[in-house]
Short mmCIF file of C-alpha atoms in Angstrom, two decimals:
data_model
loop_
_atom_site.label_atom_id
_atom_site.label_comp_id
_atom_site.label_asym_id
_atom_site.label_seq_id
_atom_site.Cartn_x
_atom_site.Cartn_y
_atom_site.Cartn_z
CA UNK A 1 -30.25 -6.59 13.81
CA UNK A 2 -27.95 -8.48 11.41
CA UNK A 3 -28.71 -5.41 8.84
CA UNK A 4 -27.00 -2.79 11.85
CA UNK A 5 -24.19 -5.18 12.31
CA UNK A 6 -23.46 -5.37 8.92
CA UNK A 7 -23.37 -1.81 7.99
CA UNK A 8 -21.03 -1.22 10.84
CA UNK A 9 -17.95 -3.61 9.96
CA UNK A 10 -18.93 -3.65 5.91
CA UNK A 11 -18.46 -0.01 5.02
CA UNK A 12 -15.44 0.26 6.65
CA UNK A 13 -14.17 -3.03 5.75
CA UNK A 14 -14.68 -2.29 1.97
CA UNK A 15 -12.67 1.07 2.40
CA UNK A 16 -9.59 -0.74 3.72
CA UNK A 17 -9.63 -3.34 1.00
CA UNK A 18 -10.20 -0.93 -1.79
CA UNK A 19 -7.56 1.22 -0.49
CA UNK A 20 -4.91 -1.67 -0.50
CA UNK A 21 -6.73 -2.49 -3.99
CA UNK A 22 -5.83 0.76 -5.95
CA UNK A 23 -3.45 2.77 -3.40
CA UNK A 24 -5.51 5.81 -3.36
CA UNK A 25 -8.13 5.86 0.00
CA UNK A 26 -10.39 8.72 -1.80
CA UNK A 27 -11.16 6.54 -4.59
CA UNK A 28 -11.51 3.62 -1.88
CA UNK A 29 -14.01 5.71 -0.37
CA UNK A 30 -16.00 6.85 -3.91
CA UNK A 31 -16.35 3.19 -4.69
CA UNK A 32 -17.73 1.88 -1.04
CA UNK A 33 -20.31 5.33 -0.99
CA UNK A 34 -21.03 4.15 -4.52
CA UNK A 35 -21.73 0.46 -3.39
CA UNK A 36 -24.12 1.77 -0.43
CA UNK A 37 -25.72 5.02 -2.67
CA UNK A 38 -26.37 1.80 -5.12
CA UNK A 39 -27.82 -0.39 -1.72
CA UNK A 40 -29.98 2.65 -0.62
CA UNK A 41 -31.56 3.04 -4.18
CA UNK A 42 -32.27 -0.67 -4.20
CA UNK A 43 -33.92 -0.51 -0.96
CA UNK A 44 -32.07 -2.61 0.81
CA UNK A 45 -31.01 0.53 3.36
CA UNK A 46 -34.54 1.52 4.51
CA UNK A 47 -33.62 3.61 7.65
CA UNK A 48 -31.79 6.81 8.97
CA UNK A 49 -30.46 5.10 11.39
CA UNK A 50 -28.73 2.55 9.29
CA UNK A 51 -27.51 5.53 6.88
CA UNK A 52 -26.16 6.64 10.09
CA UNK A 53 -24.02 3.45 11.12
CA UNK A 54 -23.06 3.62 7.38
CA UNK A 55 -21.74 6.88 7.49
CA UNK A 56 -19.63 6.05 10.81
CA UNK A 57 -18.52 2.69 9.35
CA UNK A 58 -17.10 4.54 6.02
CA UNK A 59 -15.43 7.00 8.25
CA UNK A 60 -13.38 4.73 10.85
CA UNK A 61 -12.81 2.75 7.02
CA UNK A 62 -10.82 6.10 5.73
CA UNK A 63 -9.42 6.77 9.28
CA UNK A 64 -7.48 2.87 9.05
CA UNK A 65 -6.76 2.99 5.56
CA UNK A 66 -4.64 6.05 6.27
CA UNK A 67 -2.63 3.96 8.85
CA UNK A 68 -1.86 0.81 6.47
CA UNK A 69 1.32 0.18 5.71
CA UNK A 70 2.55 1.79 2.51
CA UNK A 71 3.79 0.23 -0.76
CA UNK A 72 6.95 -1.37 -0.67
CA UNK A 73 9.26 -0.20 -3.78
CA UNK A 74 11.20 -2.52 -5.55
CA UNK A 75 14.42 -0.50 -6.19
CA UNK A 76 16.30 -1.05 -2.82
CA UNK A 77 19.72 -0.18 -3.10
#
């Protein structure tokens, strides 16, 4: 149960903080698929189903991460 909660706040979590990280939500989104391709080859992702919630975690992730609030520039006039 804990493994299905995680991988549906995680993912998307990880998207959102990488995208305020480096300003670009693509690469956000290489590095968390790379983080759970790197899970799933460890074993610690045993199921379709939890793939699944993954998936729909990483997506809702890139859907917010379009809506944070941009970079504020230092030359104001």
């Amino acid at each position: 149960m804990i493994q299905y909660l995680s991988a549906f706040f995680l993912p998307g979590l990880c998207v959102m903080l990488f995208a305020r990280v480096t300003y670009n939500r693509v690469i956000a989104l290489a590095l968390t698929v790379g983080l759970i391709a790197a899970s799933v080859y460890k074993g610690y992702t045993n199921s379709w189903g939890l793939i699944i919630v993954d998936a729909f975690s990483l997506t809702v992730g890139f859907w917010a991460a379009s809506h944070l609030k941009p970079k504020e520039t230092a030359n104001k006039a």
